[in-house]
Amino acid sequence: MTDVLLEVRDLHVEFRTRDGVAKAVNGVTYSVDEGETLAVLGESGSGKSVTAQAVMGILDTPPGKITSGEILFKGQDLLKFKEEERRKVRGAQMAMIFQDALSSLNPVLSVGAQLGEMFTVHRGASRKEAKAKAIELMDRVRIPGAASRVGDYPHQFSGGMRQRIMIAMALALEPALIIADEPTTALDVTVQAQVMDLLAELQRELNMGLILITHDLGVVADVADRIAVMYAGRIVESAPVHDIYKAPAHPYTKGLLESIPRLDQKGRELYAIKGLPPNLMNIPPGCAFNPRCPMAQDVCRTDVPPLYEVTEAGADRVSACHFWRECLNG
Amino acid sequence: MAERKNGAVAEHLNAPAGEPILQVRGLVKHYPLTQGILFRKQVGAVKAVDGVDFDLGAGETLGIVGESGCGKSTVAKMLVNLERPTAGEIRYKGDDITKLSGRALKAVRRNIQMVFQDPYTSLNPRMTVGDIIGEPYEIHPEVAPKGDRRRQVQDLLDVVGLNPEYINRYPHQFSGGQRQRIGIARGLALRPEIIVADEPVSALDVSVQAQVINLMDRLQTEFALSYVFIAHDLSIVRHISDRVGVMYLGRIVETGRDAEIYDHPTHPYTQALLSAVPVPDPEAREHRERIILFGDVPSPANIPSGCRFRTRCWKAAERCAMEVPLLAVPAEFRYEAGPAAHDSACHFAEEKQVVPQEPVEPPGEPTDGSA
Ligand SMILES: Nc1ncnc2c1ncn2[C@@H]1O[C@H](COP(=O)(O)OP(=O)(O)OP(=O)(O)O)[C@@H](O)[C@H]1O
Ligand SMILES: Nc1ncnc2c1ncn2[C@@H]1O[C@H](COP(=O)(O)OP(=O)(O)O)[C@@H](O)[C@H]1O
Ligand code: SF4
Ligand code: SF4
Ligand SMILES: [Mg+2]
Ligand SMILES: [Mg+2]
């Protein structure tokens, strides 16, 4: 039986800026089990990274502020932790992989020193032990000739290798949870395949929970167990991966799935969701998606849809649409 | 079937129907690598583009795909004359534009325009949208007399689906997708025949990407445009292209009609590239064969001998290090008429299906239905 590892409940995050208050996260609820891969899918600006930063405890505050919600990790609310305790969780229990490895690695420190630091700081290892550990990790993420490259600096590695080094860094202390924020977005498909393969393999081996943040519906279909779709700072639909691709229960998810060109067929016109995502300083009343939604009714412009339990087309699904049933069947 | 010699570039079997509007032959761009401060000595060259041939038919879309750094943008820049080729020909309706200068060059350049990748940095933030779109008229006043420009620009805004009243706004007041429309409007200003689009939708989100692709589709019909469409997203390239060229380290290694490349690839690199594309169908996970390439693309300053793909090719044999494979229909397919008979630069070309063929019905209406 798998256990719930992380549970985010009704999380709200705001950014106070000179132009006003941006409601970046407006009630996000999701959970990840041990050994499970949750894909968080959504367009740029939908709040994926901010949610992840809140979970990691690395949110920019100010201007950011968590206004309400709970982040339960192994049953304990991290938001009630002191910064000192939080720091211990970070790195040892949960780690993050960023999109841009070059800017998240220290450019003036060798890769070996950065990997080794994890062991000297968190595990009290000697420098010699730390170096041996660093080589072992580089080997594990398949950096050819690890022992001879341990003294190299980040810029001396290719994009794909740097991303693998980031993975090594995140895995160093064998955390229970990994958050990967667009880990392959900047990479070519061939290198993306290498990196995703590696990540999936290590996750299986260590039985980690993985939150994979992405906007690529192909990557999601390849690796995820469950999907949470975000729009304007909310989860609008969440379901097991097979069910959602077969029958989406939210018009936004449906629009996304229909708007991707396919490798296996030459299409004519693509379905395009009309309009643009909302300005987070001025989210439309009712359902945030209503100005773009082909199914919108009057009620959508006044009443915020709650997360309805979807009781058809698979178990364990929710949708924030008043008309999820019509969407499923239409 | 026409008789053809190995490596002959004339009369390509895969050439577009009708007279090509653009013929590229032996196109090369080498950037010298120098050493020393006082006496700059050339110690080598970055072979960004190293012998590229292709034709573009009138009204046709040629897609160019390949990993980052393989020379796609450099080809694009040479086509629109932003870079001068080291060698080779670019024939526009028969005239080699690399040999033209002065007025003749200016006249040709008007007909070949570019749309850039990054809608965030390719537009001058201090210019209004009207000035940005109308800027090409400064160089080519004959296209739009001064008094008529404002109206022309407003027409262009309308054509690309933007409100003509936005003419006095600045780029930062627009979203990424809208900025890309501005870039397209600017590309159309001189009413060119050819648009070279370098990753025009790569920076956009999925939903907005579909809007821009549909716009480009519509404009192609409306203005009888020919496109060279560069992208690293192979699904988008299939969607929009009639023919596709796959580039690796400065060369086209395989080219053909879209179904020939996607459903019947014969070059190992194309096969690996296609097999690496994640397919948005979770049911396809289990029964999909993935070809995982090892290592990275070698430096274009140090291209492997023989076949340039051999350092990453799982089929590489001794011959591959000795002999450069030419881009032609491989001998084993030359006498059959099937879809495998297209140009492929591999000594051991063979057909391999890597894109899953039985698509699960997408949700809702079938995807070939219009929006
Ligand atoms: N430090 C900050 N100050 C002000 N606003 C911020 C800050 N960080 C994020 N935001 C805003 O919060 C919103 C959500 O940002 P977030 O980075 O989570 O989006 P995302 O969905 O991950 O987007 P992308 O795919 O572009 O990374 C955006 O509108 C963003 O501008
Ligand atoms: N001005 C330049 N000087 C030296 N090398 C260059 C220059 N421009 C491009 N290159 C090199 O040429 C190769 C191809 O570049 P480019 O055409 O931009 O690739 P792509 O667009 O396919 O990503 C790369 O290795 C790049 O670093
Ligand atoms: S609640 Fe209404 S507007 Fe929102 S997604 Fe559902 S149908 Fe569309
Ligand atoms: S020529 Fe040899 S190395 Fe090149 S692609 Fe063919 S089999 Fe591979
Ligand atoms: Mg982000
Ligand atoms: Mg480029």
XYZ file of N, CA, C and O in Angstrom, chain B residues 165-304:
560
model
N -6.711 49.406 -34.300
C -6.562 50.560 -33.400
C -5.312 50.450 -32.516
O -4.944 51.411 -31.853
N -4.690 49.277 -32.508
C -3.491 49.098 -31.673
C -2.247 49.720 -32.294
O -1.148 49.571 -31.762
N -2.416 50.410 -33.398
C -1.257 50.872 -34.183
C -0.267 51.716 -33.387
O 0.927 51.710 -33.659
N -0.741 52.430 -32.379
C 0.177 53.292 -31.617
C 0.700 52.661 -30.332
O 1.351 53.318 -29.540
N 0.374 51.398 -30.100
C 0.854 50.747 -28.874
C 2.291 50.266 -29.019
O 2.814 50.166 -30.120
N 2.878 49.907 -27.881
C 4.260 49.422 -27.860
C 4.284 47.908 -27.623
O 3.349 47.357 -27.024
N 5.362 47.239 -28.048
C 5.423 45.774 -27.952
C 5.113 45.214 -26.563
O 4.447 44.186 -26.449
N 5.565 45.903 -25.486
C 5.359 45.320 -24.162
C 3.886 45.259 -23.783
O 3.515 44.596 -22.823
N 3.046 45.946 -24.542
C 1.614 45.907 -24.233
C 0.931 44.692 -24.858
O -0.276 44.554 -24.773
N 1.720 43.832 -25.477
C 1.139 42.657 -26.127
C 1.673 41.362 -25.522
O 2.780 41.331 -24.983
N 0.874 40.306 -25.641
C 1.313 38.988 -25.182
C 2.249 38.379 -26.228
O 2.378 38.895 -27.337
N 2.879 37.265 -25.874
C 3.811 36.595 -26.782
C 3.177 36.266 -28.127
O 3.757 36.514 -29.176
N 1.974 35.709 -28.100
C 1.310 35.327 -29.340
C 0.990 36.550 -30.191
O 1.146 36.530 -31.409
N 0.574 37.621 -29.524
C 0.269 38.850 -30.261
C 1.528 39.452 -30.859
O 1.518 39.944 -31.984
N 2.639 39.357 -30.114
C 3.894 39.886 -30.651
C 4.321 39.094 -31.870
O 4.864 39.647 -32.820
N 4.082 37.788 -31.831
C 4.463 36.994 -32.988
C 3.600 37.395 -34.184
O 4.083 37.412 -35.311
N 2.342 37.762 -33.945
C 1.498 38.256 -35.047
C 2.062 39.548 -35.618
O 2.012 39.787 -36.824
N 2.583 40.409 -34.730
C 3.194 41.660 -35.190
C 4.399 41.338 -36.075
O 4.578 41.920 -37.143
N 5.205 40.378 -35.626
C 6.371 39.963 -36.412
C 5.946 39.439 -37.786
O 6.609 39.695 -38.794
N 4.849 38.709 -37.824
C 4.355 38.167 -39.093
C 3.841 39.305 -39.978
O 4.120 39.355 -41.174
N 3.110 40.257 -39.380
C 2.604 41.403 -40.144
C 3.762 42.159 -40.781
O 3.718 42.549 -41.945
N 4.835 42.320 -40.018
C 6.011 43.006 -40.533
C 6.624 42.219 -41.694
O 7.016 42.790 -42.714
N 6.666 40.900 -41.530
C 7.192 40.053 -42.601
C 6.366 40.162 -43.876
O 6.872 39.999 -44.977
N 5.068 40.443 -43.730
C 4.177 40.516 -44.889
C 4.168 41.882 -45.552
O 3.663 42.030 -46.668
N 4.713 42.895 -44.857
C 4.550 44.278 -45.293
C 4.933 44.498 -46.755
O 4.247 45.200 -47.484
N 6.015 43.890 -47.175
C 6.489 44.130 -48.542
C 5.867 43.165 -49.544
O 6.316 43.072 -50.679
N 4.867 42.445 -49.111
C 4.192 41.446 -49.952
C 5.192 40.511 -50.617
O 5.287 40.418 -51.844
N 5.942 39.801 -49.787
C 6.965 38.906 -50.323
C 6.326 37.629 -50.884
O 5.147 37.372 -50.651
N 7.129 36.875 -51.611
C 6.649 35.577 -52.100
C 7.087 34.454 -51.179
O 6.465 33.416 -51.122
N 8.206 34.709 -50.491
C 8.765 33.666 -49.627
C 8.887 34.197 -48.207
O 9.376 35.315 -48.001
N 8.456 33.413 -47.244
C 8.689 33.756 -45.843
C 9.568 32.667 -45.225
O 9.258 31.479 -45.326
N 10.670 33.102 -44.641
C 11.525 32.189 -43.909
C 11.189 32.380 -42.437
O 11.411 33.448 -41.877
N 10.618 31.360 -41.825
C 10.177 31.494 -40.437
C 11.084 30.639 -39.555
O 11.127 29.422 -39.690
N 11.856 31.291 -38.691
C 12.807 30.569 -37.838
C 12.196 30.360 -36.457
O 12.134 31.290 -35.663
N 11.730 29.173 -36.189
C 11.109 28.820 -34.907
C 10.023 29.830 -34.527
O 10.053 30.391 -33.433
N 9.049 30.056 -35.410
C 8.097 31.136 -35.146
C 7.174 30.870 -33.962
O 6.589 31.812 -33.436
N 7.007 29.630 -33.544
C 6.073 29.382 -32.440
C 6.729 28.710 -31.244
O 6.050 28.382 -30.267
N 8.045 28.538 -31.285
C 8.710 27.785 -30.217
C 8.563 28.428 -28.848
O 8.564 27.741 -27.835
N 8.456 29.751 -28.815
C 8.412 30.422 -27.520
C 6.984 30.551 -26.996
O 6.760 31.154 -25.963
N 6.016 29.988 -27.726
C 4.620 30.214 -27.365
C 4.008 29.014 -26.653
O 4.399 27.876 -26.879
N 3.004 29.281 -25.834
C 2.274 28.208 -25.180
C 1.391 27.473 -26.174
O 0.994 28.024 -27.190
N 1.070 26.224 -25.825
C 0.314 25.358 -26.731
C -0.921 26.024 -27.339
O -1.114 25.976 -28.544
N -1.751 26.647 -26.508
C -3.018 27.156 -27.039
C -2.777 28.319 -27.999
O -3.454 28.465 -29.008
N -1.778 29.131 -27.700
C -1.475 30.283 -28.544
C -0.736 29.836 -29.802
O -0.928 30.381 -30.894
N 0.075 28.811 -29.659
C 0.807 28.226 -30.773
C -0.167 27.812 -31.881
O 0.057 28.091 -33.052
N -1.259 27.173 -31.491
C -2.243 26.727 -32.480
C -2.837 27.929 -33.212
O -3.049 27.876 -34.428
N -3.073 29.023 -32.510
C -3.624 30.221 -33.163
C -2.657 30.735 -34.234
O -3.070 31.073 -35.343
N -1.364 30.791 -33.896
C -0.384 31.344 -34.830
C -0.173 30.414 -36.028
O -0.071 30.860 -37.171
N -0.151 29.097 -35.768
C -0.011 28.138 -36.875
C -1.197 28.253 -37.840
O -1.021 28.283 -39.061
N -2.402 28.345 -37.286
C -3.578 28.484 -38.151
C -3.505 29.778 -38.959
O -3.881 29.806 -40.134
N -3.002 30.838 -38.324
C -2.841 32.112 -39.031
C -1.877 31.949 -40.207
O -2.154 32.383 -41.327
N -0.736 31.291 -39.940
C 0.251 31.111 -41.017
C -0.325 30.267 -42.150
O -0.070 30.540 -43.325
N -1.106 29.262 -41.807
C -1.778 28.438 -42.810
C -2.690 29.283 -43.695
O -2.685 29.172 -44.916
N -3.474 30.134 -43.046
C -4.441 30.954 -43.767
C -3.727 31.954 -44.685
O -4.096 32.120 -45.847
N -2.683 32.592 -44.152
C -1.968 33.599 -44.938
C -1.296 32.978 -46.152
O -1.202 33.592 -47.213
N -0.855 31.735 -46.005
C -0.201 31.072 -47.124
C -1.149 30.971 -48.316
O -0.779 31.281 -49.444
N -2.385 30.571 -48.052
C -3.372 30.462 -49.120
C -3.742 31.846 -49.650
O -3.774 32.068 -50.854
N -3.988 32.761 -48.711
C -4.465 34.077 -49.098
C -3.461 34.833 -49.966
O -3.838 35.512 -50.912
N -2.168 34.723 -49.632
C -1.172 35.500 -50.342
C -0.237 34.642 -51.195
O 0.813 35.109 -51.614
N -0.618 33.394 -51.436
C 0.198 32.489 -52.256
C 1.663 32.491 -51.818
O 2.571 32.679 -52.620
N 1.898 32.310 -50.523
C 3.254 32.369 -49.994
C 3.931 31.006 -50.051
O 3.272 29.976 -49.982
N 5.241 31.029 -50.177
C 6.038 29.819 -49.982
C 6.758 29.974 -48.652
O 7.260 31.051 -48.345
N 6.787 28.908 -47.875
C 7.424 28.987 -46.557
C 8.639 28.077 -46.450
O 8.606 26.928 -46.874
N 9.682 28.608 -45.822
C 10.708 27.735 -45.246
C 10.457 27.809 -43.754
O 10.558 28.884 -43.155
N 10.067 26.708 -43.159
C 9.602 26.716 -41.784
C 10.573 25.913 -40.921
O 10.678 24.703 -41.049
N 11.287 26.624 -40.054
C 12.301 25.980 -39.227
C 11.759 25.755 -37.831
O 11.163 26.652 -37.237
N 11.937 24.550 -37.297
C 11.458 24.301 -35.941
C 12.163 23.085 -35.392
O 12.708 22.272 -36.142
N 12.179 22.963 -34.082
C 12.692 21.707 -33.551
C 11.554 20.816 -33.083
O 11.781 19.688 -32.699
N 10.313 21.331 -33.130
C 9.164 20.509 -32.767
C 8.689 19.746 -33.999
O 8.114 20.309 -34.926
N 8.944 18.436 -34.005
C 8.660 17.658 -35.203
C 7.174 17.513 -35.498
O 6.787 17.332 -36.635
N 6.331 17.610 -34.476
C 4.894 17.497 -34.716
C 4.384 18.729 -35.453
O 3.568 18.622 -36.374
N 4.866 19.889 -35.053
C 4.443 21.113 -35.728
C 4.930 21.118 -37.166
O 4.196 21.488 -38.082
N 6.148 20.675 -37.369
C 6.684 20.656 -38.725
C 5.852 19.724 -39.610
O 5.523 20.056 -40.735
N 5.459 18.580 -39.070
C 4.626 17.703 -39.892
C 3.303 18.380 -40.222
O 2.800 18.284 -41.334
N 2.770 19.040 -39.234
C 1.470 19.673 -39.438
C 1.499 20.662 -40.590
O 0.589 20.716 -41.405
N 2.565 21.445 -40.677
C 2.546 22.569 -41.618
C 3.282 22.297 -42.936
O 3.060 22.980 -43.921
N 4.134 21.257 -42.979
C 5.022 21.118 -44.142
C 4.510 20.178 -45.225
O 3.854 19.188 -44.937
N 4.867 20.497 -46.468
C 4.638 19.575 -47.576
C 5.829 18.639 -47.705
O 5.687 17.459 -47.962
N 7.013 19.216 -47.561
C 8.230 18.410 -47.567
C 9.072 18.792 -46.360
O 8.930 19.884 -45.808
N 9.962 17.884 -45.963
C 10.752 18.094 -44.758
C 12.213 17.764 -45.044
O 12.505 16.784 -45.739
N 13.112 18.587 -44.527
C 14.544 18.284 -44.583
C 15.060 18.131 -43.158
O 14.781 18.969 -42.310
N 15.782 17.046 -42.906
C 16.322 16.805 -41.566
C 17.805 17.176 -41.579
O 18.568 16.645 -42.382
N 18.187 18.108 -40.710
C 19.579 18.568 -40.694
C 20.376 17.951 -39.553
O 19.849 17.739 -38.465
N 21.633 17.676 -39.814
C 22.551 17.230 -38.758
C 23.918 17.835 -39.037
O 24.458 17.660 -40.134
N 24.463 18.548 -38.092
C 25.799 19.130 -38.206
C 26.057 19.809 -39.549
O 27.045 19.502 -40.205
N 25.175 20.708 -39.935
C 25.445 21.507 -41.118
C 25.015 20.918 -42.447
O 25.258 21.517 -43.486
N 24.408 19.731 -42.439
C 23.959 19.121 -43.691
C 22.539 18.603 -43.574
O 22.116 18.230 -42.484
N 21.880 18.515 -44.720
C 20.601 17.818 -44.732
C 20.914 16.338 -44.909
O 21.622 15.951 -45.842
N 20.445 15.500 -43.995
C 20.772 14.076 -44.086
C 19.621 13.257 -44.664
O 19.817 12.131 -45.108
N 18.414 13.811 -44.629
C 17.289 13.091 -45.232
C 16.238 14.113 -45.635
O 16.000 15.082 -44.907
N 15.634 13.901 -46.789
C 14.580 14.823 -47.199
C 13.531 14.087 -48.028
O 13.840 13.131 -48.732
N 12.301 14.531 -47.907
C 11.220 13.892 -48.650
C 9.890 14.516 -48.298
O 9.837 15.464 -47.511
N 8.822 13.985 -48.875
C 7.485 14.467 -48.520
C 7.179 14.070 -47.088
O 7.794 13.152 -46.545
N 6.215 14.740 -46.491
C 6.035 14.567 -45.050
C 5.804 13.104 -44.653
O 6.413 12.605 -43.704
N 4.988 12.368 -45.421
C 4.732 10.967 -45.061
C 5.985 10.105 -45.262
O 6.206 9.136 -44.538
N 6.796 10.472 -46.241
C 8.032 9.708 -46.485
C 8.964 9.808 -45.280
O 9.575 8.826 -44.858
N 9.062 11.004 -44.741
C 9.973 11.217 -43.618
C 9.388 10.669 -42.308
O 10.068 10.001 -41.531
N 8.115 10.931 -42.071
C 7.536 10.565 -40.781
C 7.122 9.100 -40.700
O 7.249 8.477 -39.663
N 6.612 8.566 -41.811
C 6.130 7.184 -41.759
C 7.134 6.190 -42.342
O 7.047 4.995 -42.076
N 8.080 6.677 -43.145
C 9.044 5.762 -43.766
C 10.469 6.308 -43.715
O 11.144 6.356 -44.746
N 10.927 6.749 -42.544
C 12.291 7.286 -42.485
C 13.295 6.176 -42.744
O 13.086 5.040 -42.330
N 14.390 6.516 -43.449
C 15.410 5.496 -43.701
C 16.754 5.873 -43.082
O 17.656 5.060 -43.036
N 16.909 7.115 -42.638
C 18.183 7.529 -42.037
C 18.129 7.318 -40.516
O 17.160 7.718 -39.875
N 19.167 6.696 -39.958
C 19.154 6.425 -38.513
C 18.939 7.683 -37.651
O 18.293 7.609 -36.617
N 19.467 8.825 -38.106
C 19.290 10.027 -37.298
C 17.822 10.452 -37.256
O 17.284 10.757 -36.199
N 17.174 10.437 -38.403
C 15.754 10.781 -38.455
C 14.960 9.818 -37.569
O 14.050 10.225 -36.839
N 15.322 8.548 -37.635
C 14.608 7.538 -36.847
C 14.763 7.816 -35.352
O 13.797 7.737 -34.590
N 15.983 8.166 -34.950
C 16.215 8.452 -33.537
C 15.451 9.704 -33.100
O 14.816 9.739 -32.047
N 15.501 10.712 -33.948
C 14.832 11.974 -33.652
C 13.326 11.748 -33.477
O 12.715 12.192 -32.512
N 12.740 11.026 -34.423
C 11.296 10.790 -34.366
C 10.927 9.925 -33.167
O 9.903 10.145 -32.521
N 11.764 8.952 -32.880
C 11.407 8.037 -31.794
C 11.511 8.729 -30.438
O 10.936 8.278 -29.458
N 12.248 9.843 -30.384
C 12.428 10.546 -29.114
C 11.283 11.507 -28.813
O 11.154 11.981 -27.691
N 10.453 11.792 -29.817
C 9.370 12.749 -29.588
C 8.302 12.107 -28.713
O 7.783 11.059 -29.051
N 7.992 12.715 -27.584
C 6.938 12.137 -26.759
C 5.589 12.284 -27.472
O 5.289 13.338 -28.016
N 4.841 11.208 -27.498
C 3.542 11.234 -28.167
C 2.453 11.465 -27.118
O 2.442 10.793 -26.090
N 1.570 12.408 -27.355
C 0.566 12.717 -26.340
C -0.518 11.651 -26.247
O -1.690 11.927 -26.444
N -0.124 10.447 -25.959
C -1.068 9.351 -25.850
C -0.488 8.329 -24.881
O 0.422 7.580 -25.227
N -1.006 8.306 -23.654
C -0.417 7.423 -22.644
C -0.487 5.940 -23.022
O 0.320 5.145 -22.556
N -1.428 5.577 -23.911
C -1.549 4.171 -24.302
C -0.340 3.739 -25.146
O -0.058 2.562 -25.273
N 0.332 4.736 -25.749
C 1.438 4.404 -26.655
C 2.723 4.066 -25.894
O 3.646 3.512 -26.454
N 2.777 4.410 -24.584
C 3.991 4.209 -23.793
C 4.564 2.809 -23.892
O 5.733 2.626 -24.126
N 3.685 1.825 -23.649
C 4.177 0.457 -23.492
C 4.743 -0.110 -24.775
O 5.815 -0.686 -24.788
N 4.007 0.098 -25.891
C 4.453 -0.562 -27.118
C 5.247 0.368 -28.030
O 5.199 0.257 -29.247
N 5.992 1.284 -27.427
C 6.790 2.165 -28.262
C 8.261 1.870 -28.119
O 8.760 1.746 -27.022
N 8.922 1.769 -29.270
C 10.355 1.544 -29.201
C 11.062 2.883 -29.232
O 10.840 3.698 -30.111
N 11.926 3.094 -28.249
C 12.674 4.333 -28.168
C 14.103 4.098 -28.603
O 14.736 3.171 -28.134
N 14.602 4.928 -29.483
C 16.023 4.871 -29.794
C 16.676 5.992 -29.000
O 16.440 7.157 -29.272
N 17.417 5.628 -27.976
C 18.086 6.656 -27.187
C 19.494 6.853 -27.736
O 20.308 5.939 -27.729
N 19.765 8.051 -28.235
C 21.098 8.341 -28.759
C 22.037 8.622 -27.612
O 21.658 9.260 -26.638
N 23.263 8.172 -27.738
C 24.234 8.485 -26.699
C 24.974 9.765 -27.044
O 25.161 10.077 -28.205
N 25.359 10.463 -26.008
C 26.213 11.624 -26.190
C 25.540 12.789 -26.869
O 24.327 12.803 -27.085
N 26.351 13.782 -27.196
C 25.849 15.012 -27.762
C 26.322 15.166 -29.196
O 27.177 14.429 -29.655
N 25.764 16.167 -29.858
C 26.211 16.496 -31.204
C 27.672 16.947 -31.126
O 28.014 17.767 -30.290
N 28.563 16.413 -31.982
C 29.958 16.880 -31.960
C 30.039 18.361 -32.326
O 29.108 18.911 -32.903
N 31.160 18.985 -31.996
C 31.346 20.393 -32.323
C 31.429 20.590 -33.829
O 32.119 19.838 -34.515
N 30.764 21.616 -34.357
C 30.866 21.866 -35.800
C 32.253 22.363 -36.209
O 32.512 22.563 -37.383
N 33.132 22.552 -35.233
C 34.517 22.905 -35.577
C 35.338 21.638 -35.782
O 36.493 21.692 -36.170
N 34.740 20.504 -35.497
C 35.486 19.253 -35.527
C 34.560 18.129 -35.975
O 34.164 17.268 -35.198
N 34.207 18.162 -37.246
C 33.209 17.234 -37.776
C 33.852 15.873 -38.054
O 34.928 15.801 -38.654
N 33.227 14.791 -37.610
C 33.802 13.460 -37.829
C 33.997 13.164 -39.322
O 33.232 13.647 -40.150
